[in-house]
Amino acid sequence: MSNRINKKQTILMPLLLLISSLTLLGCTGESGEEETAASSTENENTITLAWPRDIGELNPHIYNPSQLFSVSMVYEPLVSYQDGGELKPHLAESWEISEDGKEYVFNLRQDVKFSDGTSFNSEIVKKNFDAILKDVDLHSWLGFIPLIDQTEVLDEYTFKLTLLEPYYPTIQELAVVRPVRFLGEAGFPEDNDTSKGVAKPVGTGPWVLDEYKVDEFATFTRNESYWGELPDVEKIKVKVIPDAETNVLAFEKGELDLIYGEGVINLDSFRQLESTGSFETSISEPVATRQIVMNTNRELLSDIKVRQALHYGFNKEAMVDGVTSGLEEKADYILPTNMPYTSNVDVTAVNYDSEKAEQLLNEAGWNLPEGKDIREKDGKPLEIELMYNSAESIQKTMAETLQSEWAAIGVKLNIVGVELTTQVERFKDNEFDINFFSNYGAPYDPHTFVNIVATEGFGFYQAISSYPNKDELLEQIAKVKQTTDENERQELYSAILGSLQEQGAIVPISYIKKIAVYQKDVSNFTFPANRDEHPFTGISIE
């Protein structure tokens, strides 16, 4: 199948689409109290948890409202993303990449069946790819999708993918939860257009959707014919409980076995449950970095000394510890160092130093007139606006903290809370001074993060507009995606990430982590390396 790339096409989907896929905010619906009887109290081999949203139709080829964790329970990838960024065979036993980096040949597993008993083979792999490629624009946020030139069935268990140009993150992007996961033949609608929906959720994964009531609950049963390691528990029940406090109360009453994810309960509730000693708790390794992004297209922020002063001018460690109850930790790097190519970035850590901040502002010509609280330059006050998501309490509290601390060095910070959609649009349209942001995490980064930095019409592109080495940075970002040399790739990432941070427009704040709270009879809980995957692989209940 041929699919020629439009060179003007953006390589990323609109930011809102991905953010809304990752966030748990803005949920609707009511919990199904009458379904409590189906909890683990009546079935000892069932894990029951709550989720703020309905699981959706479980369509592996499109995005909201289908929830990432539930999609990953039913559908599987060719390649899986493991700890440290290691990419391992999954539905593909192995693969070969041509020397020019354009051709990928996948040797598929021959012992895999879909949950309805039909075979997984090259034909169904091609059918899934072809369905995805009918709407390239929707999926072009994954860099390899618009580069696909041909999909070919070489034999029953050998599938070939040909790109228009080399793109090293291809294998990594094949590990994401959607859209490149595989629907069985019976799941395709009559016209094979899965963008409009699926006939039924038929996958190769360890779980099968058994019972489902919209906005109330979903029950998944173990796929007894699963080709891989069979789960220990027989059922996973997901109750829809949008309210975080109701979630906690249900857990304390024993109606839930597990609370898991990002934003499902507030951090104070997590610490309170932890402090009782009655439950088990876990905190993941960093999954992303919370950042503030300064727009150097603004005259005031185009001066690196001003940007550096703002970084020195607040106590990051105290703020993060206080706002997140110690759950998150202060970040010294713009990407967590547990992601590929991020551990060798050489940057100078910035520690709180108000005197240094004031010195830099003085050197930049921003002086504090006698009897005034705000610095001035050429008669203009040092006044900046920080935009935050009004629905996210952590952003709001951090914004208020920055406002207070920067006031102490003579900077007036106006904080503006807006809805998520407004925040995203203003960021993309260059209508901001400073904005909160977080990177996408595994398996998307670091390549997705540097891709958006280089994407014109995106907030980061404006944020680095005054960097003296902007052209060099953009060349390095273009090169790193195409290089087939591992050592060169590492050197390029170290240079790119180091330069982005040293120039001061992207300030790392804290490392975001997932939380889990579970009953004492739940064991072997582990966080998946892939931020979006389900956590039920090895979990068991006594």
Coordinates of C-alpha atoms in Angstrom, one line a residue:
M1 CA 0.0 0.0 0.0
S2 CA 1.4 3.3 -1.0
N3 CA 1.0 6.4 1.2
R4 CA 3.1 9.4 0.1
I5 CA 3.9 11.9 2.7
N6 CA 2.7 15.5 2.5
K7 CA 5.8 17.5 3.5
K8 CA 3.7 20.3 5.0
Q9 CA 2.0 17.8 7.3
T10 CA 2.8 18.3 11.0
I11 CA 4.5 15.2 12.4
L12 CA 2.5 15.4 15.6
M13 CA -1.3 15.3 16.3
P14 CA -2.7 18.3 18.1
L15 CA -1.3 18.4 21.6
L16 CA -4.8 18.4 23.1
L17 CA -5.5 14.9 21.7
L18 CA -2.5 13.4 23.4
I19 CA -2.9 15.3 26.6
S20 CA -6.5 14.3 26.9
S21 CA -5.5 10.7 26.3
L22 CA -3.1 10.8 29.2
T23 CA -5.0 13.0 31.7
L24 CA -7.7 11.8 34.0
L25 CA -9.4 15.2 34.4
G26 CA -12.9 16.2 33.3
C27 CA -14.5 12.8 33.9
T28 CA -18.3 12.2 33.8
G29 CA -20.7 9.5 34.9
E30 CA -21.8 7.9 38.1
S31 CA -20.7 4.8 40.0
G32 CA -22.8 1.7 39.9
E33 CA -23.4 1.0 43.6
E34 CA -25.7 -1.9 42.8
E35 CA -22.7 -3.7 41.2
T36 CA -20.8 -3.9 44.5
A37 CA -21.8 -7.5 45.0
A38 CA -19.6 -8.5 42.1
S39 CA -16.5 -7.2 43.9
S40 CA -13.6 -9.3 45.1
T41 CA -15.5 -10.0 48.4
E42 CA -17.6 -12.5 46.4
N43 CA -15.0 -13.7 44.0
E44 CA -11.7 -14.3 45.6
N45 CA -9.8 -14.3 42.3
T46 CA -11.1 -10.9 41.1
I47 CA -9.3 -7.6 41.3
T48 CA -11.7 -4.7 41.5
L49 CA -10.6 -1.1 40.9
A50 CA -12.2 2.3 40.1
W51 CA -11.5 4.5 37.1
P52 CA -12.8 8.1 36.6
R53 CA -14.1 7.4 33.1
D54 CA -15.9 4.8 31.1
I55 CA -13.5 2.5 29.4
G56 CA -14.9 3.4 26.0
E57 CA -15.5 1.1 23.0
L58 CA -12.0 -0.4 23.1
N59 CA -11.1 0.6 19.6
P60 CA -7.3 0.2 19.2
H61 CA -7.1 2.4 16.2
I62 CA -8.5 5.7 17.5
Y63 CA -8.2 7.7 20.7
N64 CA -10.7 9.1 23.2
P65 CA -13.0 7.9 24.7
S66 CA -11.2 4.5 24.8
Q67 CA -9.0 4.4 27.8
L68 CA -5.4 3.4 27.4
F69 CA -5.0 0.9 30.2
S70 CA -8.1 -1.0 29.0
V71 CA -7.0 -1.0 25.4
S72 CA -3.7 -2.5 26.4
M73 CA -5.5 -5.3 28.3
V74 CA -7.2 -6.6 25.1
Y75 CA -4.8 -5.6 22.2
E76 CA -1.1 -6.2 21.8
P77 CA 1.8 -4.7 19.9
L78 CA 4.5 -6.2 17.7
V79 CA 7.1 -4.8 20.1
S80 CA 7.0 -4.1 23.9
Y81 CA 8.7 -1.4 25.8
Q82 CA 10.5 -2.5 29.0
D83 CA 12.5 -1.0 31.8
G84 CA 15.3 1.3 30.7
G85 CA 13.8 1.7 27.3
E86 CA 14.6 -1.9 26.2
L87 CA 12.5 -2.9 23.2
K88 CA 11.6 -6.6 23.3
P89 CA 9.8 -9.0 20.9
H90 CA 6.1 -9.4 21.5
L91 CA 3.8 -10.4 18.7
A92 CA 6.9 -10.2 16.5
E93 CA 9.5 -12.8 17.6
S94 CA 12.2 -10.8 15.8
W95 CA 12.8 -8.2 13.2
E96 CA 15.5 -7.1 10.8
I97 CA 16.2 -3.5 9.7
S98 CA 17.9 -2.7 6.4
E99 CA 21.2 -0.8 6.4
D100 CA 19.6 2.3 5.0
G101 CA 17.0 2.2 7.9
K102 CA 14.0 2.1 5.5
E103 CA 12.9 -1.5 5.5
Y104 CA 11.6 -3.5 8.5
V105 CA 10.9 -7.2 8.2
F106 CA 9.0 -8.7 11.2
N107 CA 9.0 -12.4 11.9
L108 CA 5.6 -13.0 13.6
R109 CA 4.8 -15.5 16.4
Q110 CA 3.1 -18.6 15.0
D111 CA 1.4 -19.7 18.2
V112 CA -0.9 -16.7 18.6
K113 CA -4.7 -16.8 18.4
F114 CA -7.2 -14.0 18.8
S115 CA -9.7 -14.4 21.6
D116 CA -12.3 -15.8 19.2
G117 CA -9.8 -18.6 18.1
T118 CA -8.8 -17.1 14.7
S119 CA -5.2 -16.9 13.7
F120 CA -2.8 -14.0 14.1
N121 CA -0.8 -13.7 10.9
S122 CA 0.7 -11.3 8.3
E123 CA -2.6 -10.8 6.6
I124 CA -4.3 -9.4 9.7
V125 CA -1.3 -7.3 10.5
K126 CA -1.5 -5.7 7.0
K127 CA -5.2 -5.2 7.4
N128 CA -4.7 -3.4 10.6
F129 CA -2.0 -1.2 9.2
D130 CA -4.1 -0.4 6.1
A131 CA -7.0 0.6 8.3
I132 CA -4.8 3.0 10.2
L133 CA -3.3 4.4 7.0
K134 CA -6.7 5.5 5.7
D135 CA -6.5 8.4 8.1
V136 CA -2.8 9.4 8.2
D137 CA -3.5 12.9 9.4
L138 CA -5.1 11.6 12.6
H139 CA -2.1 9.5 13.4
S140 CA 0.7 11.6 12.1
W141 CA 1.8 12.6 15.6
L142 CA 3.6 9.2 15.5
G143 CA 6.5 10.2 13.2
F144 CA 6.7 6.8 11.4
I145 CA 3.0 6.7 10.3
P146 CA 3.2 9.4 7.5
L147 CA 6.6 7.9 6.4
I148 CA 5.1 4.5 5.6
D149 CA 5.4 3.8 1.9
Q150 CA 4.4 0.1 1.7
T151 CA 3.0 -2.7 3.8
E152 CA 3.6 -6.2 2.4
V153 CA 2.8 -9.8 3.3
L154 CA 5.9 -11.8 2.5
D155 CA 4.5 -15.1 3.7
E156 CA 2.0 -16.2 6.4
Y157 CA 4.2 -15.1 9.3
T158 CA 6.5 -12.5 7.7
F159 CA 5.4 -8.9 7.3
K160 CA 7.4 -6.0 5.7
L161 CA 7.1 -2.3 6.4
T162 CA 8.9 0.1 4.0
L163 CA 9.4 3.8 4.9
L164 CA 10.1 6.7 2.6
E165 CA 13.1 7.7 4.6
P166 CA 15.0 6.3 7.7
Y167 CA 13.4 7.0 11.0
Y168 CA 15.0 5.3 14.0
P169 CA 12.1 5.6 16.5
T170 CA 9.9 3.3 14.4
I171 CA 10.4 0.3 16.6
Q172 CA 9.9 2.4 19.7
E173 CA 6.7 3.9 18.3
L174 CA 5.3 0.4 17.5
A175 CA 5.2 -0.2 21.3
V176 CA 2.7 2.6 22.0
V177 CA -0.8 1.5 23.1
R178 CA -2.5 3.0 20.1
P179 CA -3.0 3.1 17.2
V180 CA -0.8 0.2 16.1
R181 CA -2.3 -2.7 18.0
F182 CA -4.1 -5.5 16.3
L183 CA -7.8 -6.1 16.0
G184 CA -9.1 -9.6 14.9
E185 CA -11.0 -10.1 11.7
A186 CA -14.3 -10.3 13.5
G187 CA -13.7 -6.9 15.0
F188 CA -13.7 -5.1 11.7
P189 CA -16.9 -3.4 10.5
E190 CA -18.2 -4.3 7.1
D191 CA -16.4 -1.5 5.3
N192 CA -13.2 -2.1 7.3
D193 CA -13.2 1.6 8.4
T194 CA -12.3 1.3 12.1
S195 CA -12.2 5.0 12.5
K196 CA -16.0 4.8 12.8
G197 CA -16.0 2.0 15.3
V198 CA -15.3 -1.7 15.7
A199 CA -17.8 -4.6 15.5
K200 CA -16.5 -6.0 18.8
P201 CA -13.2 -5.9 20.7
V202 CA -11.3 -9.0 19.6
G203 CA -7.7 -9.0 20.4
T204 CA -4.8 -11.3 21.3
G205 CA -4.2 -10.0 24.8
P206 CA -4.5 -11.7 28.2
W207 CA -8.0 -10.2 28.9
V208 CA -11.4 -10.4 27.2
L209 CA -14.2 -8.0 27.8
D210 CA -17.0 -10.0 29.5
E211 CA -19.6 -7.6 30.9
Y212 CA -20.0 -3.9 30.3
K213 CA -22.5 -1.3 31.3
V214 CA -21.7 2.2 30.1
D215 CA -20.6 4.7 32.8
E216 CA -21.0 2.0 35.5
F217 CA -18.6 -0.9 35.2
A218 CA -16.7 -3.3 32.9
T219 CA -15.6 -6.8 33.7
F220 CA -12.7 -8.5 32.0
T221 CA -12.1 -12.2 32.2
R222 CA -8.8 -14.0 31.7
N223 CA -8.2 -15.2 28.1
E224 CA -7.7 -18.9 28.8
S225 CA -6.1 -19.4 25.4
Y226 CA -3.6 -16.6 25.8
W227 CA -0.3 -17.4 24.0
G228 CA 1.8 -15.8 26.8
E229 CA 2.0 -16.2 30.5
L230 CA -1.5 -16.6 31.9
P231 CA -2.5 -14.0 34.5
D232 CA -2.9 -15.2 38.1
V233 CA -6.3 -13.5 38.6
E234 CA -9.3 -14.6 36.7
K235 CA -11.2 -11.3 36.5
I236 CA -10.5 -7.6 36.5
K237 CA -13.5 -5.4 37.4
V238 CA -13.4 -1.7 36.6
K239 CA -16.0 0.5 38.4
V240 CA -16.6 4.0 37.0
I241 CA -16.2 6.4 39.9
P242 CA -15.5 9.9 38.7
D243 CA -15.2 11.5 42.2
A244 CA -11.8 11.0 43.9
E245 CA -13.2 11.2 47.4
T246 CA -15.9 8.6 46.6
N247 CA -13.1 6.4 45.2
V248 CA -11.2 6.6 48.5
L249 CA -14.3 5.8 50.6
A250 CA -15.1 2.8 48.5
F251 CA -11.5 1.6 48.9
E252 CA -11.6 2.0 52.7
K253 CA -14.9 0.1 52.9
G254 CA -13.2 -2.8 51.0
E255 CA -15.3 -2.4 47.8
L256 CA -12.1 -1.9 45.8
D257 CA -8.9 -3.8 45.8
L258 CA -6.7 -1.3 44.0
I259 CA -6.4 2.4 43.4
Y260 CA -3.9 3.1 40.6
G261 CA -2.8 5.8 38.1
E262 CA -2.1 9.5 37.9
G263 CA -4.7 11.9 39.4
V264 CA -7.2 9.2 40.4
I265 CA -7.0 10.5 44.0
N266 CA -5.3 13.6 45.4
L267 CA -1.9 13.4 47.0
D268 CA -3.1 14.1 50.5
S269 CA -5.5 11.2 50.3
F270 CA -2.7 8.9 49.2
R271 CA -0.5 10.0 52.1
Q272 CA -3.4 9.5 54.5
L273 CA -4.1 6.0 53.3
E274 CA -0.4 5.2 53.5
S275 CA -0.1 6.5 57.0
T276 CA -2.8 4.1 58.4
G277 CA -0.6 1.1 57.9
S278 CA -3.7 -0.8 56.8
F279 CA -2.9 -0.9 53.1
E280 CA 0.0 -1.4 50.8
T281 CA 1.3 1.5 48.7
S282 CA 3.7 1.9 45.8
I283 CA 5.2 4.9 44.0
S284 CA 6.6 4.5 40.5
E285 CA 9.9 5.7 39.0
P286 CA 9.5 9.0 37.2
V287 CA 7.2 8.8 34.2
A288 CA 7.5 12.4 33.1
T289 CA 8.9 15.8 34.0
R290 CA 6.7 18.7 35.1
Q291 CA 8.1 21.9 33.4
I292 CA 7.6 25.6 33.0
V293 CA 8.2 26.9 29.5
M294 CA 9.3 30.5 28.9
N295 CA 8.5 32.1 25.6
T296 CA 11.7 33.8 24.4
N297 CA 9.7 35.3 21.6
R298 CA 8.6 37.8 24.3
E299 CA 11.1 40.7 24.6
L300 CA 11.4 40.5 28.3
L301 CA 12.1 36.7 28.3
S302 CA 14.5 36.9 25.3
D303 CA 17.3 37.8 27.7
I304 CA 18.9 34.6 29.0
K305 CA 19.9 36.4 32.2
V306 CA 16.3 37.1 33.0
R307 CA 15.4 33.4 32.4
Q308 CA 18.3 32.2 34.6
A309 CA 17.3 34.7 37.3
L310 CA 13.8 33.3 37.4
H311 CA 15.2 29.8 37.7
Y312 CA 17.5 30.8 40.6
G313 CA 14.7 32.8 42.2
F314 CA 12.5 30.1 43.7
N315 CA 13.2 27.2 46.1
K316 CA 12.3 24.3 43.8
E317 CA 12.9 21.6 46.3
A318 CA 10.8 23.2 49.0
M319 CA 8.0 23.9 46.6
V320 CA 7.8 20.4 45.1
D321 CA 8.0 18.8 48.5
G322 CA 5.3 21.0 49.9
V323 CA 2.9 21.0 47.0
T324 CA 3.1 17.2 46.3
S325 CA 3.5 16.0 49.9
G326 CA 6.9 14.6 49.0
L327 CA 5.4 12.3 46.4
E328 CA 7.2 14.0 43.5
E329 CA 10.9 15.0 43.6
K330 CA 12.6 18.1 42.3
A331 CA 13.9 17.7 38.7
D332 CA 17.3 18.6 37.6
Y333 CA 16.8 17.5 34.0
I334 CA 14.1 18.3 31.5
L335 CA 13.5 14.6 30.9
P336 CA 13.7 11.8 33.5
T337 CA 17.1 10.0 33.3
N338 CA 15.4 6.6 33.2
M339 CA 14.4 7.1 29.6
P340 CA 16.6 6.2 26.5
Y341 CA 19.4 8.6 25.7
T342 CA 18.8 10.9 28.7
S343 CA 21.3 9.7 31.2
N344 CA 24.4 11.4 29.7
V345 CA 23.1 14.9 29.5
D346 CA 25.7 17.3 30.9
V347 CA 24.0 20.4 32.5
T348 CA 24.6 22.5 35.5
A349 CA 22.0 22.0 38.2
V350 CA 20.4 25.2 39.3
N351 CA 19.9 25.5 43.1
Y352 CA 17.9 28.2 44.8
D353 CA 20.0 31.4 45.2
S354 CA 18.0 34.6 45.5
E355 CA 21.1 36.7 45.6
K356 CA 22.3 35.2 42.4
A357 CA 18.9 35.9 40.9
E358 CA 19.0 39.6 41.9
Q359 CA 22.5 39.9 40.6
L360 CA 21.4 38.5 37.2
L361 CA 18.5 40.9 37.0
N362 CA 20.7 43.8 37.8
E363 CA 23.1 42.8 35.1
A364 CA 20.2 42.6 32.7
G365 CA 19.3 46.2 33.5
W366 CA 16.2 45.5 35.6
N367 CA 16.7 47.6 38.7
L368 CA 14.6 48.1 41.8
P369 CA 13.7 51.8 42.2
E370 CA 13.8 53.1 45.8
G371 CA 10.5 52.7 47.5
K372 CA 9.1 50.3 44.9
D373 CA 8.5 46.5 45.0
I374 CA 8.8 45.8 41.2
R375 CA 11.9 46.1 39.1
E376 CA 11.9 48.4 36.1
K377 CA 13.9 48.9 32.9
D378 CA 13.4 52.0 30.7
G379 CA 10.3 52.8 32.7
K380 CA 8.6 49.5 32.2
P381 CA 7.9 47.1 35.1
L382 CA 9.2 43.6 35.2
E383 CA 5.8 42.0 34.8
I384 CA 5.1 38.5 33.4
E385 CA 2.1 36.2 33.0
L386 CA 2.0 32.5 34.0
M387 CA -0.8 30.3 32.5
Y388 CA -1.9 27.2 34.2
N389 CA -4.7 24.6 33.9
S390 CA -7.4 25.7 36.3
A391 CA -8.5 22.1 36.8
E392 CA -5.2 21.0 38.1
S393 CA -4.5 21.8 41.7
I394 CA -0.8 21.1 41.6
Q395 CA -0.3 23.7 38.8
K396 CA -2.4 26.2 40.6
T397 CA -0.5 25.9 43.9
M398 CA 2.9 25.9 42.2
A399 CA 1.9 29.1 40.3
E400 CA 0.9 30.8 43.6
T401 CA 4.2 29.7 45.1
L402 CA 6.2 31.1 42.1
Q403 CA 4.2 34.4 42.4
S404 CA 5.2 34.8 46.0
E405 CA 8.9 33.8 45.6
W406 CA 9.5 35.9 42.4
A407 CA 7.9 38.9 44.2
A408 CA 10.7 38.7 46.7
I409 CA 13.2 39.4 43.9
G410 CA 11.2 42.2 42.4
V411 CA 9.2 40.3 39.7
K412 CA 5.5 40.7 39.4
L413 CA 3.9 37.5 38.2
N414 CA 0.3 37.5 37.1
I415 CA -1.1 34.0 37.2
V416 CA -4.1 33.1 35.0
G417 CA -6.0 29.8 35.3
V418 CA -7.6 28.6 32.1
E419 CA -9.4 25.5 30.8
L420 CA -7.1 22.8 29.3
T421 CA -8.3 23.4 25.8
T422 CA -7.5 27.1 26.2
Q423 CA -4.1 26.4 27.7
V424 CA -3.2 24.1 24.8
E425 CA -4.5 26.5 22.1
R426 CA -2.7 29.5 23.6
F427 CA 0.5 27.5 23.9
K428 CA 0.3 26.5 20.2
D429 CA -0.7 30.0 19.1
N430 CA 2.3 31.7 20.8
E431 CA -0.1 33.6 23.2
F432 CA 1.8 33.0 26.4
D433 CA 4.7 34.3 28.5
I434 CA 5.2 31.2 30.7
N435 CA 3.3 28.0 30.6
F436 CA 3.2 24.6 32.5
F437 CA 3.9 21.5 30.5
S438 CA 4.9 17.9 31.0
N439 CA 6.6 15.6 28.5
Y440 CA 4.8 12.4 27.3
G441 CA 6.9 9.7 29.0
A442 CA 7.6 6.2 27.9
P443 CA 7.6 4.9 25.2
Y444 CA 7.2 8.3 23.5
D445 CA 10.3 10.1 24.6
P446 CA 12.9 11.5 24.0
H447 CA 12.1 11.6 20.3
T448 CA 8.6 12.9 20.7
F449 CA 9.7 15.7 23.0
V450 CA 12.4 16.9 20.6
N451 CA 10.0 16.5 17.7
I452 CA 7.6 19.0 19.2
V453 CA 10.4 21.4 20.0
A454 CA 11.2 21.5 16.3
T455 CA 7.5 21.7 15.1
E456 CA 6.7 25.2 13.8
G457 CA 3.4 26.5 15.1
F458 CA 3.9 24.8 18.4
G459 CA 4.7 26.5 21.8
F460 CA 8.2 25.2 22.1
Y461 CA 9.2 26.5 18.7
Q462 CA 8.4 30.0 19.9
A463 CA 10.0 29.3 23.3
I464 CA 13.4 28.7 21.7
S465 CA 13.1 31.5 19.1
S466 CA 15.8 33.7 20.7
Y467 CA 18.3 30.8 21.2
P468 CA 21.5 31.8 19.4
N469 CA 22.0 28.2 18.3
K470 CA 18.4 27.6 17.2
D471 CA 19.3 26.7 13.6
E472 CA 21.9 24.2 14.8
L473 CA 19.4 22.7 17.3
L474 CA 16.8 22.2 14.6
E475 CA 19.4 20.5 12.3
Q476 CA 20.5 18.2 15.2
I477 CA 16.9 17.3 15.8
A478 CA 16.3 16.5 12.2
K479 CA 19.5 14.4 12.1
V480 CA 18.9 12.4 15.3
K481 CA 15.7 10.9 13.9
Q482 CA 17.4 9.6 10.8
T483 CA 20.8 8.4 12.1
T484 CA 21.4 4.7 12.1
D485 CA 24.5 5.0 14.2
E486 CA 23.8 4.4 17.9
N487 CA 26.8 6.4 19.2
E488 CA 26.1 9.3 17.0
R489 CA 22.4 9.2 18.2
Q490 CA 23.5 9.4 21.8
E491 CA 25.8 12.3 21.2
L492 CA 23.1 14.2 19.4
Y493 CA 20.6 13.7 22.1
S494 CA 23.1 14.7 24.8
A495 CA 23.8 17.9 22.8
I496 CA 20.1 18.7 22.1
L497 CA 18.8 18.1 25.6
G498 CA 21.7 19.9 27.2
S499 CA 21.4 22.9 25.0
L500 CA 17.7 23.2 25.5
Q501 CA 18.1 23.3 29.2
E502 CA 21.2 25.5 29.5
Q503 CA 19.5 28.2 27.5
G504 CA 16.9 28.4 30.2
A505 CA 13.6 28.5 28.3
I506 CA 12.6 25.1 29.6
V507 CA 12.8 24.8 33.4
P508 CA 12.4 21.3 34.9
I509 CA 10.3 21.4 38.1
S510 CA 9.5 17.9 39.3
Y511 CA 9.4 14.3 38.3
I512 CA 5.8 13.0 37.9
K513 CA 5.1 9.6 39.3
K514 CA 2.2 7.1 39.4
I515 CA 0.8 5.9 42.6
A516 CA -0.9 2.6 43.7
V517 CA -2.7 1.8 46.9
Y518 CA -4.0 -1.8 47.4
Q519 CA -5.4 -4.1 50.0
K520 CA -3.2 -6.3 52.0
D521 CA -4.3 -9.5 50.2
V522 CA -3.1 -8.1 46.8
S523 CA 0.5 -9.0 45.9
N524 CA 3.1 -8.8 43.1
F525 CA 1.9 -5.4 42.0
T526 CA 4.4 -3.7 39.6
F527 CA 4.3 -0.6 37.5
P528 CA 4.7 -1.2 33.8
A529 CA 7.6 0.5 32.0
N530 CA 5.2 1.8 29.4
R531 CA 3.3 4.7 31.0
D532 CA 0.0 3.7 29.3
E533 CA 0.0 0.0 29.8
H534 CA -2.2 -1.9 32.3
P535 CA -0.5 -3.0 35.6
F536 CA -2.2 -6.5 35.9
T537 CA 0.5 -8.7 34.3
G538 CA 1.7 -10.4 37.5
I539 CA -0.7 -9.2 40.1
S540 CA -2.4 -11.8 42.4
I541 CA -4.8 -11.8 45.2
E542 CA -4.8 -14.2 48.2

